[in-house]
Tab-separated table of C-alpha atoms and ligand atoms in Angstrom:
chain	number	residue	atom	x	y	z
A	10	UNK	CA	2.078	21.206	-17.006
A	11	UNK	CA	-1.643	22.014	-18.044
A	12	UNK	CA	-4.726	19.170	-16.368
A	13	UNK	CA	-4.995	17.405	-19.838
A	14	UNK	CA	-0.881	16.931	-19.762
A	15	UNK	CA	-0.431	15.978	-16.555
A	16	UNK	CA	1.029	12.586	-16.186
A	17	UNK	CA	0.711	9.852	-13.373
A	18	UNK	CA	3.794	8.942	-11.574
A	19	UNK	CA	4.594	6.404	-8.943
A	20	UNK	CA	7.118	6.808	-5.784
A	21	UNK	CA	7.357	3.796	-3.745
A	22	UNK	CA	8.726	3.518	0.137
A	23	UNK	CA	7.015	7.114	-0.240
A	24	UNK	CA	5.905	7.367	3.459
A	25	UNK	CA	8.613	9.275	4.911
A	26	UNK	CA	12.466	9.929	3.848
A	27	UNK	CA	13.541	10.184	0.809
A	28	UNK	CA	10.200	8.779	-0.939
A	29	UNK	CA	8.325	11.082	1.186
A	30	UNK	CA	9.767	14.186	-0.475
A	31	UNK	CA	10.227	12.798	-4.159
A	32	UNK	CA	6.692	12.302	-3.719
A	33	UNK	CA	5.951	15.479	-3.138
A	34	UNK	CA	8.792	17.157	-5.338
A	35	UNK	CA	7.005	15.464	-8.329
A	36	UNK	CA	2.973	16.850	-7.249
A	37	UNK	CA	4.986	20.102	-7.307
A	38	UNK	CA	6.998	19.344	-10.825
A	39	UNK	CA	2.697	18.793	-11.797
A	40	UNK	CA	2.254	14.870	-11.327
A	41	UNK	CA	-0.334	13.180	-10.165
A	42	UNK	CA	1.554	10.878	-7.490
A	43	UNK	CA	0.773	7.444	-6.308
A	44	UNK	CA	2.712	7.458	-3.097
A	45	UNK	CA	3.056	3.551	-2.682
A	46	UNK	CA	4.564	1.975	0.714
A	47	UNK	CA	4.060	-1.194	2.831
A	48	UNK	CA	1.330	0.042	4.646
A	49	UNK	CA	-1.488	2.440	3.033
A	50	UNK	CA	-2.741	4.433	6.030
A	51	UNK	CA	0.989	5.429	7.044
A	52	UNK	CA	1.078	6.991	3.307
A	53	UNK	CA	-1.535	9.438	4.574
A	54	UNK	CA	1.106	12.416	5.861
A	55	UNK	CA	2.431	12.479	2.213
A	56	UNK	CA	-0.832	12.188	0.632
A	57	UNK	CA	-2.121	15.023	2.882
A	58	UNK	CA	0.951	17.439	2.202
A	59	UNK	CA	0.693	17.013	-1.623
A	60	UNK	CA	-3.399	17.480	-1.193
A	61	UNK	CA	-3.177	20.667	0.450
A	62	UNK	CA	-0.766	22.222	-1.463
A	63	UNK	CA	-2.712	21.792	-4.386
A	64	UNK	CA	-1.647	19.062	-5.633
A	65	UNK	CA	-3.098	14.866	-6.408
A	66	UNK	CA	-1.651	12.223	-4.734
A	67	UNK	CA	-3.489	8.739	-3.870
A	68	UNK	CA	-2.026	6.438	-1.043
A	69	UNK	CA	-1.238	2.773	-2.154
A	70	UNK	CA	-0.177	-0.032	0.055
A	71	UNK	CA	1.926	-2.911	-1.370
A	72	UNK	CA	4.924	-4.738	-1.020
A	73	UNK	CA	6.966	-4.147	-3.678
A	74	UNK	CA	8.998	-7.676	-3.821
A	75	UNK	CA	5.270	-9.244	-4.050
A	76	UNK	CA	4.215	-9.736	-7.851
A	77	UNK	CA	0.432	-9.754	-6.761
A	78	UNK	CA	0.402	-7.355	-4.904
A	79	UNK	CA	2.459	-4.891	-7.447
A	80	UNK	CA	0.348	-5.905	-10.188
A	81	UNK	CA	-2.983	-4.872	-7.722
A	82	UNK	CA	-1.240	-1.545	-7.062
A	83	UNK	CA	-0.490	-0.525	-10.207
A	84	UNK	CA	-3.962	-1.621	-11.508
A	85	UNK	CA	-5.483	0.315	-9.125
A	86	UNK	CA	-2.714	3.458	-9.789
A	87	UNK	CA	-4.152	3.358	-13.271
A	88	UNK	CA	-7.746	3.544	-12.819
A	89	UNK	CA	-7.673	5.948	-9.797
A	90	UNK	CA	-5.428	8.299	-11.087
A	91	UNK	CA	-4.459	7.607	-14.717
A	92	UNK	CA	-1.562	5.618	-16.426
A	93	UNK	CA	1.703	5.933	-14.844
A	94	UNK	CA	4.522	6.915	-16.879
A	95	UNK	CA	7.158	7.610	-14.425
A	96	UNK	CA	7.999	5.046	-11.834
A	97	UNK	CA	11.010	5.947	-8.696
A	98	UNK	CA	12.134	2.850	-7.212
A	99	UNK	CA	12.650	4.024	-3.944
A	100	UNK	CA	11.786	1.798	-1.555
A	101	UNK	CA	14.681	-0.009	0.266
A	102	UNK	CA	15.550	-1.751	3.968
A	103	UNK	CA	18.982	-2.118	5.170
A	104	UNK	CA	19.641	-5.733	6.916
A	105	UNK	CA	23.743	-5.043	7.853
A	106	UNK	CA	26.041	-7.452	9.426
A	107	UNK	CA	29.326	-8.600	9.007
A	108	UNK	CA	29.168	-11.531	6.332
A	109	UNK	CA	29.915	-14.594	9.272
A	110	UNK	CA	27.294	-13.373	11.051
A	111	UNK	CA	25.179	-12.285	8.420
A	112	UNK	CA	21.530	-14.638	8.288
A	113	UNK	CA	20.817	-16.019	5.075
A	114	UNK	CA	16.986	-14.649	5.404
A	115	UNK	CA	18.007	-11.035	5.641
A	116	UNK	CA	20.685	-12.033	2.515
A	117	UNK	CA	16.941	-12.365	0.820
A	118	UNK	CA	15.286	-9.605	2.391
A	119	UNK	CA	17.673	-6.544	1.212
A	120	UNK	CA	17.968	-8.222	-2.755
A	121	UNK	CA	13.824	-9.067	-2.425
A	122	UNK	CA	12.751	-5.364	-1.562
A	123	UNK	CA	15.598	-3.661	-3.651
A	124	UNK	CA	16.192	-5.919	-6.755
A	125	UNK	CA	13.040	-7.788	-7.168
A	126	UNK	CA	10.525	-4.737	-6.284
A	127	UNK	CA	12.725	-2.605	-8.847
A	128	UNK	CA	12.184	-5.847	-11.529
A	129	UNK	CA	8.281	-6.131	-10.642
A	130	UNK	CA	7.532	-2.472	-10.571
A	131	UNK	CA	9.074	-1.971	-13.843
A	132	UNK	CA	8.024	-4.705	-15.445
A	133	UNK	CA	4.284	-4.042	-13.965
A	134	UNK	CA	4.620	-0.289	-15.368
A	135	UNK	CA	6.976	-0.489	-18.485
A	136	UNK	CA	3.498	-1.271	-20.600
A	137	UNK	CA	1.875	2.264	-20.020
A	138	UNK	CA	5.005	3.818	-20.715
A	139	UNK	CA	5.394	1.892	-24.019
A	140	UNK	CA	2.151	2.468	-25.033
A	141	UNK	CA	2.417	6.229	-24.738
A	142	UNK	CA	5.988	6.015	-26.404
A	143	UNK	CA	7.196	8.347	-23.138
A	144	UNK	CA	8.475	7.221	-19.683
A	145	UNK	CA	10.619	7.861	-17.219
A	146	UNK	CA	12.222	5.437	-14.729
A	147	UNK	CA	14.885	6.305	-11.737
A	148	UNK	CA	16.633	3.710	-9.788
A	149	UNK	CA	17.471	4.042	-6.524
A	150	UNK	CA	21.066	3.165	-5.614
A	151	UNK	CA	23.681	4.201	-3.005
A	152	UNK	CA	27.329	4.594	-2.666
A	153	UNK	CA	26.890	1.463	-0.871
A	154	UNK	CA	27.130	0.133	-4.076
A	155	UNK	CA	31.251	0.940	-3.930
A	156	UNK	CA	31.915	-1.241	-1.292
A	157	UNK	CA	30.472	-0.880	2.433
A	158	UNK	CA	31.787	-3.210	5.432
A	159	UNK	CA	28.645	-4.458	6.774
A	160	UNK	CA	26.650	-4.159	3.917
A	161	UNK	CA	27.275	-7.099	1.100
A	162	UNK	CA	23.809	-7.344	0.941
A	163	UNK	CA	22.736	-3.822	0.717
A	164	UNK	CA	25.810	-3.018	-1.052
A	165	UNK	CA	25.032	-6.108	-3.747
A	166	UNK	CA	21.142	-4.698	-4.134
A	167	UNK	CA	22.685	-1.492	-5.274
A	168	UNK	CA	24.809	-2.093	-7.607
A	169	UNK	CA	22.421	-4.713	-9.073
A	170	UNK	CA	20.228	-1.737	-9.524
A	171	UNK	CA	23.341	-0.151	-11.751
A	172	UNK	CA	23.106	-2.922	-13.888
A	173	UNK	CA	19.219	-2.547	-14.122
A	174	UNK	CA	19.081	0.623	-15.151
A	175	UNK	CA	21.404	0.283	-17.894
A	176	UNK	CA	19.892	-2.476	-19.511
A	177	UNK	CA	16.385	-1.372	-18.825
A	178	UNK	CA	17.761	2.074	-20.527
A	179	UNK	CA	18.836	-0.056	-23.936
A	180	UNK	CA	16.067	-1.721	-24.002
A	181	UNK	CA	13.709	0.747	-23.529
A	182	UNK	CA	15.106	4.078	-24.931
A	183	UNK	CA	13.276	2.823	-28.208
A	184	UNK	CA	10.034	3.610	-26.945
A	185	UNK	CA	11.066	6.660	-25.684
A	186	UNK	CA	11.835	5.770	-21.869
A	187	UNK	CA	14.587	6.854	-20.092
A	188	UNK	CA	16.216	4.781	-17.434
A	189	UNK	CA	18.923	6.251	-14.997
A	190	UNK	CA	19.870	5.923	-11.522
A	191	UNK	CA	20.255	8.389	-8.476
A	192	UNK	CA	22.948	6.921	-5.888
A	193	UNK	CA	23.043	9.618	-2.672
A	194	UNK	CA	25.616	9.299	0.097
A	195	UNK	CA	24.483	9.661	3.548
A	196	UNK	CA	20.999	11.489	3.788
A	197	UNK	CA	19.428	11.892	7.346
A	198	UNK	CA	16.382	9.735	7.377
A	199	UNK	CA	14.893	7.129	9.718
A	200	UNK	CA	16.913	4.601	7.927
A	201	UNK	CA	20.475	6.260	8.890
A	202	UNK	CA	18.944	6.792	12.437
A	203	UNK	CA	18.099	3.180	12.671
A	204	UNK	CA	21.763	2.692	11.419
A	205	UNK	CA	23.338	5.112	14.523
A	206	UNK	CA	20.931	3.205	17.235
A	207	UNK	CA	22.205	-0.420	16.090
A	208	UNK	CA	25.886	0.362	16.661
A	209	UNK	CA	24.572	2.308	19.599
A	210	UNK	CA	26.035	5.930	18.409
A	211	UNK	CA	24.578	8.492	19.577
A	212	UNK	CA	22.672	10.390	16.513
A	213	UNK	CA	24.744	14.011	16.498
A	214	UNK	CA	28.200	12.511	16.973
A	215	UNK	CA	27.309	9.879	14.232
A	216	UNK	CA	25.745	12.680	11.787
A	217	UNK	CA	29.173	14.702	12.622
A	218	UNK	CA	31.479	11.618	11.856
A	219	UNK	CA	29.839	11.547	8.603
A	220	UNK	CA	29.751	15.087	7.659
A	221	UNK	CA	33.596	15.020	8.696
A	222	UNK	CA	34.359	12.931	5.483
A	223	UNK	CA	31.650	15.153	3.125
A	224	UNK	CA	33.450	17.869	1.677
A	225	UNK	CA	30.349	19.933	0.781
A	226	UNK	CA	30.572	19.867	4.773
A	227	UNK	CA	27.026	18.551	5.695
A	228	UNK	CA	24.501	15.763	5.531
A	229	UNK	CA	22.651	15.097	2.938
A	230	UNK	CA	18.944	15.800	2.990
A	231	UNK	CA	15.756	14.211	1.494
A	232	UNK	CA	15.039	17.151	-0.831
A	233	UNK	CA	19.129	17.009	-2.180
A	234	UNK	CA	17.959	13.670	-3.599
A	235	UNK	CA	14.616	14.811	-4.968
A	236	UNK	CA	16.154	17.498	-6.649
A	237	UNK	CA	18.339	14.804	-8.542
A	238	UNK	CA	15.102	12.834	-9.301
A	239	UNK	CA	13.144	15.655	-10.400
A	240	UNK	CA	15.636	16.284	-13.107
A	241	UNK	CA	15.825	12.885	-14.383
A	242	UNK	CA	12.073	12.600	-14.832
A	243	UNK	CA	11.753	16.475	-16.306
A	244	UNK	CA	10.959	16.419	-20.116
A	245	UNK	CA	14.179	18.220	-21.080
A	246	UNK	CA	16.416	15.016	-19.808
A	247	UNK	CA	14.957	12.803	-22.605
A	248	UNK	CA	18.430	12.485	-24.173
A	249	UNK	CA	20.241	11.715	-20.546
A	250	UNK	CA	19.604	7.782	-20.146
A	251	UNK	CA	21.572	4.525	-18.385
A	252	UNK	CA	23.823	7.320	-15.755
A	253	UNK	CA	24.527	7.069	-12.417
A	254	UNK	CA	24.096	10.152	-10.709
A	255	UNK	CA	26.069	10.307	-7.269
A	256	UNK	CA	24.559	12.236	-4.978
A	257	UNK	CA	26.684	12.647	-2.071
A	258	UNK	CA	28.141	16.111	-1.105
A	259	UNK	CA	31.639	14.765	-3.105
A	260	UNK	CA	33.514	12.359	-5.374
A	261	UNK	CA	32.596	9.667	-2.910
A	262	UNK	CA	30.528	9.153	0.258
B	323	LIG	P1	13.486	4.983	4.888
B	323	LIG	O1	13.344	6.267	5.639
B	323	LIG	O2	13.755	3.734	5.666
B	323	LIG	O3	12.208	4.791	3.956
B	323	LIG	C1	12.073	3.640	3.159
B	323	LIG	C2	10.600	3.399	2.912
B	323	LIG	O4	10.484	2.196	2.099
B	323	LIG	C3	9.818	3.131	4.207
B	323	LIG	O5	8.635	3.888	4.233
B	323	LIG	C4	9.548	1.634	4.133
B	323	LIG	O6	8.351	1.230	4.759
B	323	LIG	C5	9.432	1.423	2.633
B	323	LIG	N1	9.548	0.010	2.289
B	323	LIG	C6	10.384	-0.907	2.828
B	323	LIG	N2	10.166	-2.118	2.293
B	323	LIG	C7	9.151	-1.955	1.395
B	323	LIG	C8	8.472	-2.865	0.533
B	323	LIG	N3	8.782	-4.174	0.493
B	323	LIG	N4	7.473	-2.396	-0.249
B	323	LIG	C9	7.130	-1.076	-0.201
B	323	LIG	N5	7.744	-0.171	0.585
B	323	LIG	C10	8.755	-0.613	1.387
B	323	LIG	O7	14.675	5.072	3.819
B	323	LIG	P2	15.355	6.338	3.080
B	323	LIG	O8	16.571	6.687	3.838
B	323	LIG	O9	14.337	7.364	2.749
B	323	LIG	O10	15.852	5.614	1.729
B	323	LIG	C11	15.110	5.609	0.525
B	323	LIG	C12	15.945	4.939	-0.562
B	323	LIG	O11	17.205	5.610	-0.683
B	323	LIG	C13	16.282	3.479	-0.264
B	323	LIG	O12	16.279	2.731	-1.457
B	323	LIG	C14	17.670	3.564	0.302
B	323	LIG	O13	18.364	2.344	0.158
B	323	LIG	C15	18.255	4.686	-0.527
B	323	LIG	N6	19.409	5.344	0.093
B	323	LIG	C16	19.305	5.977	1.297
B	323	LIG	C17	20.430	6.594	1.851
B	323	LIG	C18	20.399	7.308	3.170
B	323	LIG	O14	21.480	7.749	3.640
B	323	LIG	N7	19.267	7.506	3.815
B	323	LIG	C19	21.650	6.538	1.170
B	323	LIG	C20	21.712	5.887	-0.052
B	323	LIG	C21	20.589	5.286	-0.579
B	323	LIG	P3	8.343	0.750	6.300
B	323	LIG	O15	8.553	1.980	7.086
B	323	LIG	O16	6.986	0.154	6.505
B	323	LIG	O17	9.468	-0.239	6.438
């Protein structure tokens, strides 16, 4: 992609894990990346890796589930580094509990950061991508989404996201935006560590347990799903719109 073609994109929960490497995957693919998260200054490792490897990346904090602060973000994404037309929705916490015990505040929590942020961004976005008749937007989901004891929240926010992206892909393909979803299995990141240290498993035997029901025969990794994201968002997917990619080593997680 040549200076004058290079287009603005936007990864958010894009300080470490699976964010983290999107983030870069796209400066490499030859975006410009606003690497969003919660907090700006712990942005800087990602910004720093894309920087030095040639690439342009500016460092954004925001909450995502917070309309203000989404529409500062992206009003700042535009003037800084030009008008995004691809947006990841990537940013995501896991609250899990068994449903009795579950509180009704983290309930809110998971479908705020998930659902909401995913609505916001979008919506904040969908205007430079109309205007430029080209855009590209990937959802976030999870095979959590299927089902997962523990997890009717999480599990709720993702498949809500399913039903985002396929109406977001009819109403949108029309101005040339494409809308799909990337749902990975288990992927070793700080998320699925936090996961082994609440049920107090200890990280190798948990990773193993997992990898014992992948047939691929491993863990997922961060750049497994950025791969899948990077070919969503490349030009020559323009006709590949409202899927569900699983990402997960098999038919299932
Ligand atoms: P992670 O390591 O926990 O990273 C998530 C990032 O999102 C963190 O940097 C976090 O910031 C940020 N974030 C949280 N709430 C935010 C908010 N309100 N606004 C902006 N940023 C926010 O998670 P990951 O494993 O890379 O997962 C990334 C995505 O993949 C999530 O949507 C997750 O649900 C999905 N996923 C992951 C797996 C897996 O096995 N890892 C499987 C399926 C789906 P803080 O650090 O400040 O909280």
């Amino acid at each position: 992609m040549t200076e004058s073609l290079r287009r603005t994109a936007i990864v958010t929960g894009a300080a470490r894990g699976i964010g983290a490497e999107t983030a870069r995957r796209l400066a490499e693919d030859g975006f410009a990346v606003a690497v969003l998260d919660l907090d700006e200054a712990a942005t800087k490792p990602t910004v720093d890796t894309i920087v030095s490897a040639g690439g342009r990346a500016l460092g954004v904090g925001a909450d995502v589930s917070d309309a203000d602060q989404v529409q500062a973000a992206v009003r700042r994404i535009t003037d800084e580094l030009g008008a995004p037309t691809v947006l990841v929705n990537n940013a995501g916490i896991t609250r899990d509990n068994l449903l009795f015990k579950m509180p009704d505040s983290d309930w809110d929590a998971v479908i705020a950061v998930h659902l909401r942020g995913a609505f916001l961004m979008t919506k904040a976005v969908q205007k430079h991508m109309v205007d430029v008749n080209w855009g590209r937007v990937v959802n976030l989901s999870s095979t959590s989404a299927l089902g997962n004891r523990g997890q009717a929240n999480y599990a709720a926010a993702k498949a809500g996201m399913q039903g985002l992206t396929k109406t977001l892909a009819i109403e949108l393909g029309k101005f040339g935006v494409t809308v799909n979803c990337v749902a990975p299995g288990f992927v070793q990141t700080e998320m699925t560590m936090a996961t082994a240290e609440r049920i107090g498993q200890d990280w190798d035997d948990f990773v193993a347990a997992r990898v014992a029901q992948i047939p691929v025969g491993r863990g997922g990794l961060p750049g497994d799903i950025a791969h899948a994201v990077s070919f969503f968002v490349s030009e020559g997917a323009g006709f590949v719109s409202g899927q569900v990619l699983y990402v997960a080593g098999g038919p299932k997680a």
